[in-house]
Amino acid sequence: MIIKHTPIFSLLLLVVFIAGTKEKRYLKASALQQNKIEAQLYKIDTIEVNIDSIIDISGEYELIKGRSSMIDSDDYVIYKGAMVIEKLSETDFGFYYANKIKELTPTGHFGIIRNFKNEFHTLRICNEKEVEGYSNENFVKGVYLNNQILIEKKGDLLTFIHYGSNFRSYALYKKKKPEADFYISVLKTLKKNKQFYDKFLLEYKEAVNYDKSKLEIEFVFKRGLWMSKHKHNVVDGILSYTHTYSKPSENEGFVKQDSIFNNALINYKK
Protein backbone atom coordinates (compact mmCIF):
# COMPACT_ATOMS: atom_id res chain seq x y z
CA MET A 1 0.00 0.00 0.00
CA ILE A 2 1.34 3.43 -1.00
CA ILE A 3 0.88 6.26 1.51
CA LYS A 4 0.40 9.66 -0.03
CA HIS A 5 2.01 12.55 1.86
CA THR A 6 -0.98 14.82 2.18
CA PRO A 7 -0.58 18.24 3.88
CA ILE A 8 -2.29 16.90 7.01
CA PHE A 9 0.03 13.89 7.16
CA SER A 10 3.09 16.11 6.68
CA LEU A 11 1.84 18.35 9.48
CA LEU A 12 1.49 15.33 11.77
CA LEU A 13 5.06 14.26 10.94
CA LEU A 14 6.28 17.77 11.74
CA VAL A 15 4.45 17.73 15.09
CA VAL A 16 5.94 14.32 15.97
CA PHE A 17 9.43 15.50 14.93
CA ILE A 18 9.15 18.69 17.02
CA ALA A 19 7.82 16.76 20.01
CA GLY A 20 10.66 14.26 19.72
CA THR A 21 13.19 17.08 19.46
CA LYS A 22 11.71 18.81 22.52
CA GLU A 23 11.81 15.54 24.47
CA LYS A 24 15.49 15.04 23.57
CA ARG A 25 16.22 18.62 24.59
CA TYR A 26 14.27 18.09 27.83
CA LEU A 27 16.15 14.87 28.60
CA LYS A 28 19.45 16.59 27.83
CA ALA A 29 18.50 19.56 30.03
CA SER A 30 17.40 17.20 32.80
CA ALA A 31 20.73 15.37 32.59
CA LEU A 32 22.61 18.69 32.78
CA GLN A 33 20.49 19.77 35.72
CA GLN A 34 21.14 16.45 37.47
CA ASN A 35 24.88 16.84 36.87
CA LYS A 36 24.65 20.34 38.31
CA ILE A 37 22.90 19.04 41.43
CA GLU A 38 25.41 16.23 41.82
CA ALA A 39 28.24 18.73 41.46
CA GLN A 40 26.81 20.65 44.42
CA LEU A 41 26.82 17.50 46.54
CA TYR A 42 30.31 16.35 45.71
CA LYS A 43 32.88 14.85 48.04
CA ILE A 44 36.60 15.14 48.55
CA ASP A 45 38.65 12.31 49.93
CA THR A 46 41.79 14.38 50.45
CA ILE A 47 42.08 18.02 51.46
CA GLU A 48 44.33 20.11 49.26
CA VAL A 49 45.76 22.79 51.51
CA ASN A 50 47.37 26.04 50.41
CA ILE A 51 49.71 26.42 53.37
CA ASP A 52 50.47 30.05 52.60
CA SER A 53 46.79 31.01 52.89
CA ILE A 54 46.36 29.60 56.42
CA ILE A 55 46.60 32.17 59.19
CA ASP A 56 48.80 31.18 62.12
CA ILE A 57 46.68 32.10 65.12
CA SER A 58 48.85 30.40 67.77
CA GLY A 59 49.98 32.32 70.83
CA GLU A 60 49.00 33.49 74.30
CA TYR A 61 46.31 36.16 74.35
CA GLU A 62 44.79 38.49 76.91
CA LEU A 63 41.30 39.93 76.64
CA ILE A 64 40.69 43.51 75.58
CA LYS A 65 36.90 43.36 75.53
CA GLY A 66 34.26 40.65 75.44
CA ARG A 67 30.58 39.92 75.73
CA SER A 68 28.35 36.90 76.05
CA SER A 69 24.94 37.10 74.35
CA MET A 70 21.95 34.79 74.45
CA ILE A 71 18.61 34.95 72.67
CA ASP A 72 15.89 36.40 74.94
CA SER A 73 18.39 37.11 77.69
CA ASP A 74 20.57 39.92 78.96
CA ASP A 75 24.09 40.37 77.65
CA TYR A 76 27.00 39.82 80.02
CA VAL A 77 30.19 41.81 79.79
CA ILE A 78 33.36 39.71 79.94
CA TYR A 79 35.87 42.03 81.57
CA LYS A 80 38.78 39.67 82.17
CA GLY A 81 39.97 36.78 80.09
CA ALA A 82 42.88 34.78 78.75
CA MET A 83 43.35 32.28 75.95
CA VAL A 84 46.12 30.00 74.73
CA ILE A 85 46.21 28.65 71.17
CA GLU A 86 48.81 26.14 70.01
CA LYS A 87 49.53 24.91 66.50
CA LEU A 88 49.06 21.15 66.13
CA SER A 89 49.48 20.85 62.36
CA GLU A 90 49.32 22.99 59.25
CA THR A 91 45.51 23.09 59.56
CA ASP A 92 44.69 22.26 63.20
CA PHE A 93 44.99 24.38 66.35
CA GLY A 94 44.26 23.53 69.98
CA PHE A 95 42.85 26.15 72.34
CA TYR A 96 41.70 26.70 75.91
CA TYR A 97 40.48 29.88 77.56
CA ALA A 98 39.01 31.39 80.73
CA ASN A 99 36.58 34.30 81.06
CA LYS A 100 35.45 36.36 84.03
CA ILE A 101 32.03 37.99 84.22
CA LYS A 102 31.45 40.27 87.20
CA GLU A 103 29.92 38.60 90.26
CA LEU A 104 30.19 35.20 88.58
CA THR A 105 32.77 32.43 88.91
CA PRO A 106 35.23 32.36 85.96
CA THR A 107 34.25 29.95 83.20
CA GLY A 108 36.25 28.46 80.39
CA HIS A 109 36.28 26.23 77.36
CA PHE A 110 38.71 24.14 75.30
CA GLY A 111 38.86 22.30 72.00
CA ILE A 112 40.50 21.78 68.64
CA ILE A 113 39.79 23.95 65.61
CA ARG A 114 40.61 23.29 61.97
CA ASN A 115 41.12 25.70 59.11
CA PHE A 116 39.01 24.08 56.41
CA LYS A 117 38.73 26.04 53.15
CA ASN A 118 39.64 29.27 54.98
CA GLU A 119 36.97 28.78 57.65
CA PHE A 120 37.67 27.68 61.21
CA HIS A 121 35.59 24.80 62.53
CA THR A 122 35.62 23.13 65.90
CA LEU A 123 36.53 19.46 65.58
CA ARG A 124 34.60 16.82 67.44
CA ILE A 125 35.26 13.13 67.82
CA CYS A 126 32.81 10.55 66.51
CA ASN A 127 32.17 7.84 69.09
CA GLU A 128 30.00 4.75 69.23
CA LYS A 129 27.38 6.52 71.38
CA GLU A 130 26.44 8.93 68.58
CA VAL A 131 25.34 6.35 66.01
CA GLU A 132 23.31 3.24 66.69
CA GLY A 133 24.59 -0.11 65.54
CA TYR A 134 28.21 0.11 66.61
CA SER A 135 29.84 -2.15 69.16
CA ASN A 136 32.69 -0.80 71.26
CA GLU A 137 35.25 -3.35 70.10
CA ASN A 138 34.64 -2.67 66.40
CA PHE A 139 34.26 1.10 66.47
CA VAL A 140 37.02 3.36 65.10
CA LYS A 141 36.96 6.99 66.23
CA GLY A 142 37.36 9.81 63.74
CA VAL A 143 37.16 13.61 63.82
CA TYR A 144 34.44 15.64 62.11
CA LEU A 145 33.70 19.30 61.39
CA ASN A 146 31.35 21.07 63.77
CA ASN A 147 30.25 24.68 64.36
CA GLN A 148 32.45 27.43 63.04
CA ILE A 149 34.61 29.65 65.21
CA LEU A 150 34.52 33.07 63.56
CA ILE A 151 38.10 34.33 63.70
CA GLU A 152 39.66 37.47 62.29
CA LYS A 153 43.31 38.44 62.82
CA LYS A 154 45.02 41.79 62.45
CA GLY A 155 48.62 41.93 63.61
CA ASP A 156 48.64 40.99 67.31
CA LEU A 157 44.86 41.39 67.56
CA LEU A 158 42.38 38.53 67.27
CA THR A 159 38.58 38.36 67.33
CA PHE A 160 37.17 35.04 68.49
CA ILE A 161 33.41 34.51 68.14
CA HIS A 162 32.26 31.21 69.59
CA TYR A 163 28.62 30.43 68.83
CA GLY A 164 25.83 27.93 69.34
CA SER A 165 22.18 27.72 68.38
CA ASN A 166 21.09 30.40 70.87
CA PHE A 167 24.26 32.15 72.04
CA ARG A 168 27.37 34.03 70.99
CA SER A 169 30.56 34.58 72.97
CA TYR A 170 32.48 37.58 71.62
CA ALA A 171 36.09 38.25 72.52
CA LEU A 172 38.71 40.68 71.22
CA TYR A 173 42.21 39.62 72.26
CA LYS A 174 45.73 40.92 71.94
CA LYS A 175 48.88 38.85 72.22
CA LYS A 176 50.27 38.77 75.71
CA LYS A 177 53.70 40.30 76.19
CA PRO A 178 56.33 37.80 77.42
CA GLU A 179 56.94 39.69 80.65
CA ALA A 180 53.23 40.07 81.45
CA ASP A 181 51.05 37.57 83.26
CA PHE A 182 47.38 36.70 83.17
CA TYR A 183 44.98 37.94 85.83
CA ILE A 184 45.17 35.79 88.95
CA SER A 185 41.38 35.46 89.04
CA VAL A 186 41.29 33.68 85.67
CA LEU A 187 44.62 31.86 85.85
CA LYS A 188 43.23 29.04 88.03
CA THR A 189 40.36 28.41 85.61
CA LEU A 190 42.76 28.58 82.68
CA LYS A 191 44.99 25.90 84.21
CA LYS A 192 41.97 23.72 84.97
CA ASN A 193 40.80 23.95 81.36
CA LYS A 194 44.30 23.08 80.19
CA GLN A 195 43.95 19.77 82.02
CA PHE A 196 40.69 19.05 80.21
CA TYR A 197 42.30 20.16 76.95
CA ASP A 198 45.32 17.87 77.43
CA LYS A 199 42.99 14.91 77.97
CA PHE A 200 40.96 15.79 74.86
CA LEU A 201 44.20 16.18 72.90
CA LEU A 202 44.99 12.49 73.46
CA GLU A 203 41.60 11.53 72.00
CA TYR A 204 42.17 13.89 69.08
CA LYS A 205 45.55 12.34 68.26
CA GLU A 206 43.97 8.89 68.26
CA ALA A 207 41.09 10.06 66.06
CA VAL A 208 43.22 11.80 63.40
CA ASN A 209 45.39 8.69 63.09
CA TYR A 210 42.41 6.40 62.52
CA ASP A 211 42.62 3.00 60.84
CA LYS A 212 41.73 3.78 57.21
CA SER A 213 40.82 0.15 56.55
CA LYS A 214 38.00 0.44 59.10
CA LEU A 215 36.90 4.05 58.59
CA GLU A 216 36.51 6.31 55.56
CA ILE A 217 35.98 10.05 56.07
CA GLU A 218 34.54 12.15 53.25
CA PHE A 219 33.69 15.84 53.20
CA VAL A 220 30.32 16.53 51.58
CA PHE A 221 29.00 19.94 50.53
CA LYS A 222 25.36 20.10 51.64
CA ARG A 223 22.97 22.96 52.51
CA GLY A 224 25.76 25.45 51.90
CA LEU A 225 28.08 23.73 54.39
CA TRP A 226 30.97 21.28 54.26
CA MET A 227 29.97 18.31 56.41
CA SER A 228 31.81 15.16 57.45
CA LYS A 229 30.53 11.79 56.31
CA HIS A 230 31.88 8.76 58.16
CA LYS A 231 31.73 5.25 56.73
CA HIS A 232 32.51 2.63 59.36
CA ASN A 233 33.35 -0.89 58.22
CA VAL A 234 31.63 -3.36 60.52
CA VAL A 235 30.98 -7.09 60.49
CA ASP A 236 27.64 -6.78 58.66
CA GLY A 237 28.74 -4.18 56.12
CA ILE A 238 29.22 -0.41 56.12
CA LEU A 239 27.40 2.00 58.43
CA SER A 240 27.37 5.60 57.22
CA TYR A 241 26.67 8.73 59.24
CA THR A 242 26.84 12.39 58.20
CA HIS A 243 27.63 14.77 61.04
CA THR A 244 25.64 17.99 60.74
CA TYR A 245 25.74 21.42 62.40
CA SER A 246 24.25 24.88 62.01
CA LYS A 247 25.91 27.82 60.31
CA PRO A 248 26.24 31.24 61.97
CA SER A 249 24.03 33.03 59.45
CA GLU A 250 21.06 30.78 60.26
CA ASN A 251 20.41 32.85 63.36
CA GLU A 252 19.78 36.33 61.99
CA GLY A 253 19.45 37.76 65.49
CA PHE A 254 23.24 37.89 65.77
CA VAL A 255 24.21 39.16 62.30
CA LYS A 256 24.28 42.82 63.37
CA GLN A 257 26.19 42.00 66.56
CA ASP A 258 28.76 39.98 64.61
CA SER A 259 29.35 42.93 62.29
CA ILE A 260 29.61 45.44 65.14
CA PHE A 261 32.10 43.31 67.02
CA ASN A 262 34.31 42.64 63.99
CA ASN A 263 34.41 46.41 63.41
CA ALA A 264 35.95 46.66 66.87
CA LEU A 265 38.97 44.80 65.48
CA ILE A 266 39.21 47.01 62.43
CA ASN A 267 38.84 50.26 64.40
CA TYR A 268 40.77 49.31 67.53
CA LYS A 269 43.43 51.82 68.52
CA LYS A 270 46.13 50.98 71.06
mmCIF file of C-alpha atoms in Angstrom:
data_model
loop_
_atom_site.group_PDB
_atom_site.id
_atom_site.type_symbol
_atom_site.label_atom_id
_atom_site.label_comp_id
_atom_site.label_asym_id
_atom_site.label_seq_id
_atom_site.Cartn_x
_atom_site.Cartn_y
_atom_site.Cartn_z
ATOM 1 C CA MET A 1 0.000 0.000 0.000
ATOM 2 C CA ILE A 2 1.341 3.433 -1.002
ATOM 3 C CA ILE A 3 0.882 6.258 1.510
ATOM 4 C CA LYS A 4 0.401 9.658 -0.028
ATOM 5 C CA HIS A 5 2.006 12.548 1.860
ATOM 6 C CA THR A 6 -0.982 14.817 2.184
ATOM 7 C CA PRO A 7 -0.578 18.244 3.877
ATOM 8 C CA ILE A 8 -2.294 16.903 7.005
ATOM 9 C CA PHE A 9 0.027 13.891 7.155
ATOM 10 C CA SER A 10 3.093 16.106 6.675
ATOM 11 C CA LEU A 11 1.840 18.355 9.475
ATOM 12 C CA LEU A 12 1.495 15.329 11.771
ATOM 13 C CA LEU A 13 5.061 14.258 10.939
ATOM 14 C CA LEU A 14 6.276 17.768 11.736
ATOM 15 C CA VAL A 15 4.446 17.726 15.095
ATOM 16 C CA VAL A 16 5.940 14.317 15.967
ATOM 17 C CA PHE A 17 9.426 15.504 14.930
ATOM 18 C CA ILE A 18 9.151 18.694 17.015
ATOM 19 C CA ALA A 19 7.819 16.761 20.010
ATOM 20 C CA GLY A 20 10.659 14.260 19.717
ATOM 21 C CA THR A 21 13.195 17.075 19.464
ATOM 22 C CA LYS A 22 11.711 18.810 22.518
ATOM 23 C CA GLU A 23 11.808 15.539 24.468
ATOM 24 C CA LYS A 24 15.489 15.044 23.569
ATOM 25 C CA ARG A 25 16.224 18.624 24.594
ATOM 26 C CA TYR A 26 14.271 18.089 27.828
ATOM 27 C CA LEU A 27 16.153 14.873 28.600
ATOM 28 C CA LYS A 28 19.447 16.592 27.827
ATOM 29 C CA ALA A 29 18.500 19.557 30.030
ATOM 30 C CA SER A 30 17.400 17.196 32.801
ATOM 31 C CA ALA A 31 20.730 15.374 32.595
ATOM 32 C CA LEU A 32 22.612 18.691 32.775
ATOM 33 C CA GLN A 33 20.488 19.774 35.723
ATOM 34 C CA GLN A 34 21.139 16.452 37.473
ATOM 35 C CA ASN A 35 24.880 16.841 36.871
ATOM 36 C CA LYS A 36 24.654 20.341 38.305
ATOM 37 C CA ILE A 37 22.901 19.039 41.432
ATOM 38 C CA GLU A 38 25.411 16.233 41.818
ATOM 39 C CA ALA A 39 28.244 18.732 41.458
ATOM 40 C CA GLN A 40 26.814 20.650 44.420
ATOM 41 C CA LEU A 41 26.822 17.502 46.544
ATOM 42 C CA TYR A 42 30.309 16.347 45.707
ATOM 43 C CA LYS A 43 32.877 14.853 48.040
ATOM 44 C CA ILE A 44 36.596 15.145 48.549
ATOM 45 C CA ASP A 45 38.653 12.307 49.932
ATOM 46 C CA THR A 46 41.793 14.376 50.446
ATOM 47 C CA ILE A 47 42.079 18.017 51.461
ATOM 48 C CA GLU A 48 44.330 20.107 49.262
ATOM 49 C CA VAL A 49 45.759 22.786 51.512
ATOM 50 C CA ASN A 50 47.367 26.040 50.411
ATOM 51 C CA ILE A 51 49.705 26.419 53.372
ATOM 52 C CA ASP A 52 50.472 30.046 52.597
ATOM 53 C CA SER A 53 46.787 31.005 52.893
ATOM 54 C CA ILE A 54 46.359 29.596 56.415
ATOM 55 C CA ILE A 55 46.598 32.168 59.192
ATOM 56 C CA ASP A 56 48.803 31.181 62.117
ATOM 57 C CA ILE A 57 46.676 32.101 65.122
ATOM 58 C CA SER A 58 48.845 30.401 67.766
ATOM 59 C CA GLY A 59 49.983 32.325 70.831
ATOM 60 C CA GLU A 60 48.998 33.490 74.301
ATOM 61 C CA TYR A 61 46.313 36.160 74.354
ATOM 62 C CA GLU A 62 44.791 38.493 76.915
ATOM 63 C CA LEU A 63 41.300 39.927 76.638
ATOM 64 C CA ILE A 64 40.692 43.511 75.577
ATOM 65 C CA LYS A 65 36.901 43.357 75.529
ATOM 66 C CA GLY A 66 34.264 40.653 75.436
ATOM 67 C CA ARG A 67 30.578 39.920 75.727
ATOM 68 C CA SER A 68 28.353 36.899 76.049
ATOM 69 C CA SER A 69 24.944 37.100 74.353
ATOM 70 C CA MET A 70 21.955 34.788 74.448
ATOM 71 C CA ILE A 71 18.614 34.950 72.674
ATOM 72 C CA ASP A 72 15.887 36.404 74.936
ATOM 73 C CA SER A 73 18.393 37.109 77.693
ATOM 74 C CA ASP A 74 20.571 39.925 78.963
ATOM 75 C CA ASP A 75 24.094 40.368 77.646
ATOM 76 C CA TYR A 76 26.995 39.820 80.020
ATOM 77 C CA VAL A 77 30.193 41.807 79.787
ATOM 78 C CA ILE A 78 33.361 39.712 79.940
ATOM 79 C CA TYR A 79 35.866 42.031 81.572
ATOM 80 C CA LYS A 80 38.782 39.674 82.172
ATOM 81 C CA GLY A 81 39.967 36.778 80.092
ATOM 82 C CA ALA A 82 42.880 34.780 78.751
ATOM 83 C CA MET A 83 43.348 32.285 75.946
ATOM 84 C CA VAL A 84 46.122 30.000 74.733
ATOM 85 C CA ILE A 85 46.212 28.651 71.170
ATOM 86 C CA GLU A 86 48.811 26.140 70.012
ATOM 87 C CA LYS A 87 49.525 24.915 66.504
ATOM 88 C CA LEU A 88 49.056 21.152 66.135
ATOM 89 C CA SER A 89 49.485 20.848 62.362
ATOM 90 C CA GLU A 90 49.316 22.988 59.250
ATOM 91 C CA THR A 91 45.508 23.089 59.561
ATOM 92 C CA ASP A 92 44.692 22.264 63.204
ATOM 93 C CA PHE A 93 44.992 24.376 66.351
ATOM 94 C CA GLY A 94 44.263 23.528 69.977
ATOM 95 C CA PHE A 95 42.852 26.153 72.343
ATOM 96 C CA TYR A 96 41.700 26.701 75.907
ATOM 97 C CA TYR A 97 40.483 29.878 77.564
ATOM 98 C CA ALA A 98 39.008 31.389 80.729
ATOM 99 C CA ASN A 99 36.580 34.305 81.055
ATOM 100 C CA LYS A 100 35.450 36.355 84.032
ATOM 101 C CA ILE A 101 32.031 37.986 84.223
ATOM 102 C CA LYS A 102 31.447 40.275 87.199
ATOM 103 C CA GLU A 103 29.924 38.604 90.258
ATOM 104 C CA LEU A 104 30.194 35.195 88.575
ATOM 105 C CA THR A 105 32.775 32.430 88.910
ATOM 106 C CA PRO A 106 35.229 32.364 85.955
ATOM 107 C CA THR A 107 34.250 29.949 83.202
ATOM 108 C CA GLY A 108 36.247 28.458 80.391
ATOM 109 C CA HIS A 109 36.283 26.231 77.364
ATOM 110 C CA PHE A 110 38.708 24.142 75.303
ATOM 111 C CA GLY A 111 38.864 22.305 72.002
ATOM 112 C CA ILE A 112 40.497 21.778 68.639
ATOM 113 C CA ILE A 113 39.790 23.950 65.610
ATOM 114 C CA ARG A 114 40.613 23.286 61.966
ATOM 115 C CA ASN A 115 41.120 25.701 59.110
ATOM 116 C CA PHE A 116 39.011 24.078 56.406
ATOM 117 C CA LYS A 117 38.731 26.041 53.151
ATOM 118 C CA ASN A 118 39.636 29.265 54.984
ATOM 119 C CA GLU A 119 36.965 28.785 57.650
ATOM 120 C CA PHE A 120 37.673 27.683 61.212
ATOM 121 C CA HIS A 121 35.593 24.796 62.530
ATOM 122 C CA THR A 122 35.618 23.131 65.899
ATOM 123 C CA LEU A 123 36.529 19.460 65.582
ATOM 124 C CA ARG A 124 34.600 16.821 67.441
ATOM 125 C CA ILE A 125 35.258 13.126 67.818
ATOM 126 C CA CYS A 126 32.805 10.553 66.515
ATOM 127 C CA ASN A 127 32.172 7.843 69.087
ATOM 128 C CA GLU A 128 30.001 4.751 69.232
ATOM 129 C CA LYS A 129 27.380 6.515 71.384
ATOM 130 C CA GLU A 130 26.435 8.931 68.584
ATOM 131 C CA VAL A 131 25.341 6.351 66.011
ATOM 132 C CA GLU A 132 23.305 3.244 66.690
ATOM 133 C CA GLY A 133 24.590 -0.110 65.537
ATOM 134 C CA TYR A 134 28.214 0.111 66.607
ATOM 135 C CA SER A 135 29.845 -2.147 69.157
ATOM 136 C CA ASN A 136 32.693 -0.803 71.260
ATOM 137 C CA GLU A 137 35.248 -3.346 70.102
ATOM 138 C CA ASN A 138 34.639 -2.668 66.398
ATOM 139 C CA PHE A 139 34.261 1.103 66.473
ATOM 140 C CA VAL A 140 37.019 3.362 65.096
ATOM 141 C CA LYS A 141 36.964 6.987 66.226
ATOM 142 C CA GLY A 142 37.360 9.813 63.740
ATOM 143 C CA VAL A 143 37.160 13.609 63.818
ATOM 144 C CA TYR A 144 34.444 15.639 62.107
ATOM 145 C CA LEU A 145 33.698 19.295 61.390
ATOM 146 C CA ASN A 146 31.346 21.069 63.768
ATOM 147 C CA ASN A 147 30.254 24.682 64.362
ATOM 148 C CA GLN A 148 32.448 27.435 63.042
ATOM 149 C CA ILE A 149 34.609 29.650 65.209
ATOM 150 C CA LEU A 150 34.519 33.067 63.560
ATOM 151 C CA ILE A 151 38.103 34.327 63.701
ATOM 152 C CA GLU A 152 39.662 37.474 62.294
ATOM 153 C CA LYS A 153 43.315 38.438 62.818
ATOM 154 C CA LYS A 154 45.017 41.793 62.445
ATOM 155 C CA GLY A 155 48.617 41.925 63.613
ATOM 156 C CA ASP A 156 48.643 40.987 67.310
ATOM 157 C CA LEU A 157 44.858 41.387 67.565
ATOM 158 C CA LEU A 158 42.379 38.534 67.273
ATOM 159 C CA THR A 159 38.578 38.365 67.331
ATOM 160 C CA PHE A 160 37.173 35.043 68.488
ATOM 161 C CA ILE A 161 33.411 34.509 68.144
ATOM 162 C CA HIS A 162 32.260 31.212 69.587
ATOM 163 C CA TYR A 163 28.625 30.430 68.831
ATOM 164 C CA GLY A 164 25.833 27.931 69.335
ATOM 165 C CA SER A 165 22.181 27.724 68.376
ATOM 166 C CA ASN A 166 21.091 30.402 70.869
ATOM 167 C CA PHE A 167 24.255 32.149 72.043
ATOM 168 C CA ARG A 168 27.374 34.033 70.995
ATOM 169 C CA SER A 169 30.562 34.578 72.970
ATOM 170 C CA TYR A 170 32.476 37.585 71.623
ATOM 171 C CA ALA A 171 36.095 38.254 72.517
ATOM 172 C CA LEU A 172 38.709 40.676 71.223
ATOM 173 C CA TYR A 173 42.212 39.622 72.262
ATOM 174 C CA LYS A 174 45.731 40.922 71.944
ATOM 175 C CA LYS A 175 48.878 38.847 72.216
ATOM 176 C CA LYS A 176 50.271 38.766 75.713
ATOM 177 C CA LYS A 177 53.699 40.301 76.187
ATOM 178 C CA PRO A 178 56.331 37.804 77.420
ATOM 179 C CA GLU A 179 56.939 39.687 80.647
ATOM 180 C CA ALA A 180 53.232 40.074 81.447
ATOM 181 C CA ASP A 181 51.054 37.569 83.264
ATOM 182 C CA PHE A 182 47.379 36.700 83.170
ATOM 183 C CA TYR A 183 44.983 37.938 85.827
ATOM 184 C CA ILE A 184 45.174 35.786 88.954
ATOM 185 C CA SER A 185 41.380 35.456 89.036
ATOM 186 C CA VAL A 186 41.290 33.680 85.666
ATOM 187 C CA LEU A 187 44.620 31.858 85.855
ATOM 188 C CA LYS A 188 43.234 29.044 88.034
ATOM 189 C CA THR A 189 40.358 28.415 85.611
ATOM 190 C CA LEU A 190 42.760 28.578 82.676
ATOM 191 C CA LYS A 191 44.995 25.899 84.213
ATOM 192 C CA LYS A 192 41.966 23.719 84.970
ATOM 193 C CA ASN A 193 40.799 23.954 81.362
ATOM 194 C CA LYS A 194 44.296 23.078 80.185
ATOM 195 C CA GLN A 195 43.951 19.765 82.023
ATOM 196 C CA PHE A 196 40.694 19.048 80.206
ATOM 197 C CA TYR A 197 42.301 20.164 76.951
ATOM 198 C CA ASP A 198 45.325 17.868 77.429
ATOM 199 C CA LYS A 199 42.992 14.907 77.970
ATOM 200 C CA PHE A 200 40.965 15.790 74.862
ATOM 201 C CA LEU A 201 44.204 16.180 72.901
ATOM 202 C CA LEU A 202 44.994 12.489 73.464
ATOM 203 C CA GLU A 203 41.596 11.526 71.998
ATOM 204 C CA TYR A 204 42.170 13.891 69.080
ATOM 205 C CA LYS A 205 45.551 12.341 68.255
ATOM 206 C CA GLU A 206 43.968 8.888 68.257
ATOM 207 C CA ALA A 207 41.085 10.062 66.056
ATOM 208 C CA VAL A 208 43.219 11.801 63.397
ATOM 209 C CA ASN A 209 45.387 8.691 63.086
ATOM 210 C CA TYR A 210 42.408 6.399 62.521
ATOM 211 C CA ASP A 211 42.620 2.998 60.841
ATOM 212 C CA LYS A 212 41.733 3.782 57.209
ATOM 213 C CA SER A 213 40.819 0.152 56.548
ATOM 214 C CA LYS A 214 37.997 0.440 59.097
ATOM 215 C CA LEU A 215 36.903 4.050 58.593
ATOM 216 C CA GLU A 216 36.510 6.314 55.564
ATOM 217 C CA ILE A 217 35.982 10.052 56.066
ATOM 218 C CA GLU A 218 34.540 12.146 53.250
ATOM 219 C CA PHE A 219 33.686 15.843 53.198
ATOM 220 C CA VAL A 220 30.324 16.533 51.585
ATOM 221 C CA PHE A 221 28.997 19.940 50.525
ATOM 222 C CA LYS A 222 25.362 20.103 51.637
ATOM 223 C CA ARG A 223 22.975 22.959 52.515
ATOM 224 C CA GLY A 224 25.761 25.452 51.903
ATOM 225 C CA LEU A 225 28.080 23.728 54.392
ATOM 226 C CA TRP A 226 30.966 21.277 54.263
ATOM 227 C CA MET A 227 29.967 18.309 56.412
ATOM 228 C CA SER A 228 31.810 15.158 57.447
ATOM 229 C CA LYS A 229 30.528 11.792 56.309
ATOM 230 C CA HIS A 230 31.875 8.762 58.156
ATOM 231 C CA LYS A 231 31.735 5.247 56.726
ATOM 232 C CA HIS A 232 32.508 2.631 59.357
ATOM 233 C CA ASN A 233 33.353 -0.890 58.219
ATOM 234 C CA VAL A 234 31.627 -3.359 60.522
ATOM 235 C CA VAL A 235 30.978 -7.086 60.493
ATOM 236 C CA ASP A 236 27.644 -6.780 58.661
ATOM 237 C CA GLY A 237 28.739 -4.176 56.115
ATOM 238 C CA ILE A 238 29.222 -0.409 56.117
ATOM 239 C CA LEU A 239 27.404 2.002 58.433
ATOM 240 C CA SER A 240 27.375 5.604 57.223
ATOM 241 C CA TYR A 241 26.671 8.728 59.241
ATOM 242 C CA THR A 242 26.837 12.387 58.199
ATOM 243 C CA HIS A 243 27.628 14.770 61.042
ATOM 244 C CA THR A 244 25.643 17.994 60.738
ATOM 245 C CA TYR A 245 25.744 21.418 62.403
ATOM 246 C CA SER A 246 24.246 24.876 62.005
ATOM 247 C CA LYS A 247 25.912 27.819 60.310
ATOM 248 C CA PRO A 248 26.239 31.240 61.974
ATOM 249 C CA SER A 249 24.025 33.032 59.448
ATOM 250 C CA GLU A 250 21.060 30.779 60.256
ATOM 251 C CA ASN A 251 20.408 32.851 63.365
ATOM 252 C CA GLU A 252 19.775 36.332 61.987
ATOM 253 C CA GLY A 253 19.451 37.757 65.494
ATOM 254 C CA PHE A 254 23.240 37.887 65.770
ATOM 255 C CA VAL A 255 24.211 39.157 62.301
ATOM 256 C CA LYS A 256 24.285 42.816 63.365
ATOM 257 C CA GLN A 257 26.187 42.004 66.564
ATOM 258 C CA ASP A 258 28.758 39.985 64.613
ATOM 259 C CA SER A 259 29.354 42.926 62.287
ATOM 260 C CA ILE A 260 29.614 45.440 65.141
ATOM 261 C CA PHE A 261 32.095 43.306 67.015
ATOM 262 C CA ASN A 262 34.308 42.638 63.993
ATOM 263 C CA ASN A 263 34.412 46.407 63.414
ATOM 264 C CA ALA A 264 35.954 46.656 66.870
ATOM 265 C CA LEU A 265 38.966 44.795 65.485
ATOM 266 C CA ILE A 266 39.207 47.014 62.432
ATOM 267 C CA ASN A 267 38.841 50.262 64.397
ATOM 268 C CA TYR A 268 40.770 49.314 67.534
ATOM 269 C CA LYS A 269 43.433 51.815 68.515
ATOM 270 C CA LYS A 270 46.131 50.978 71.057
#
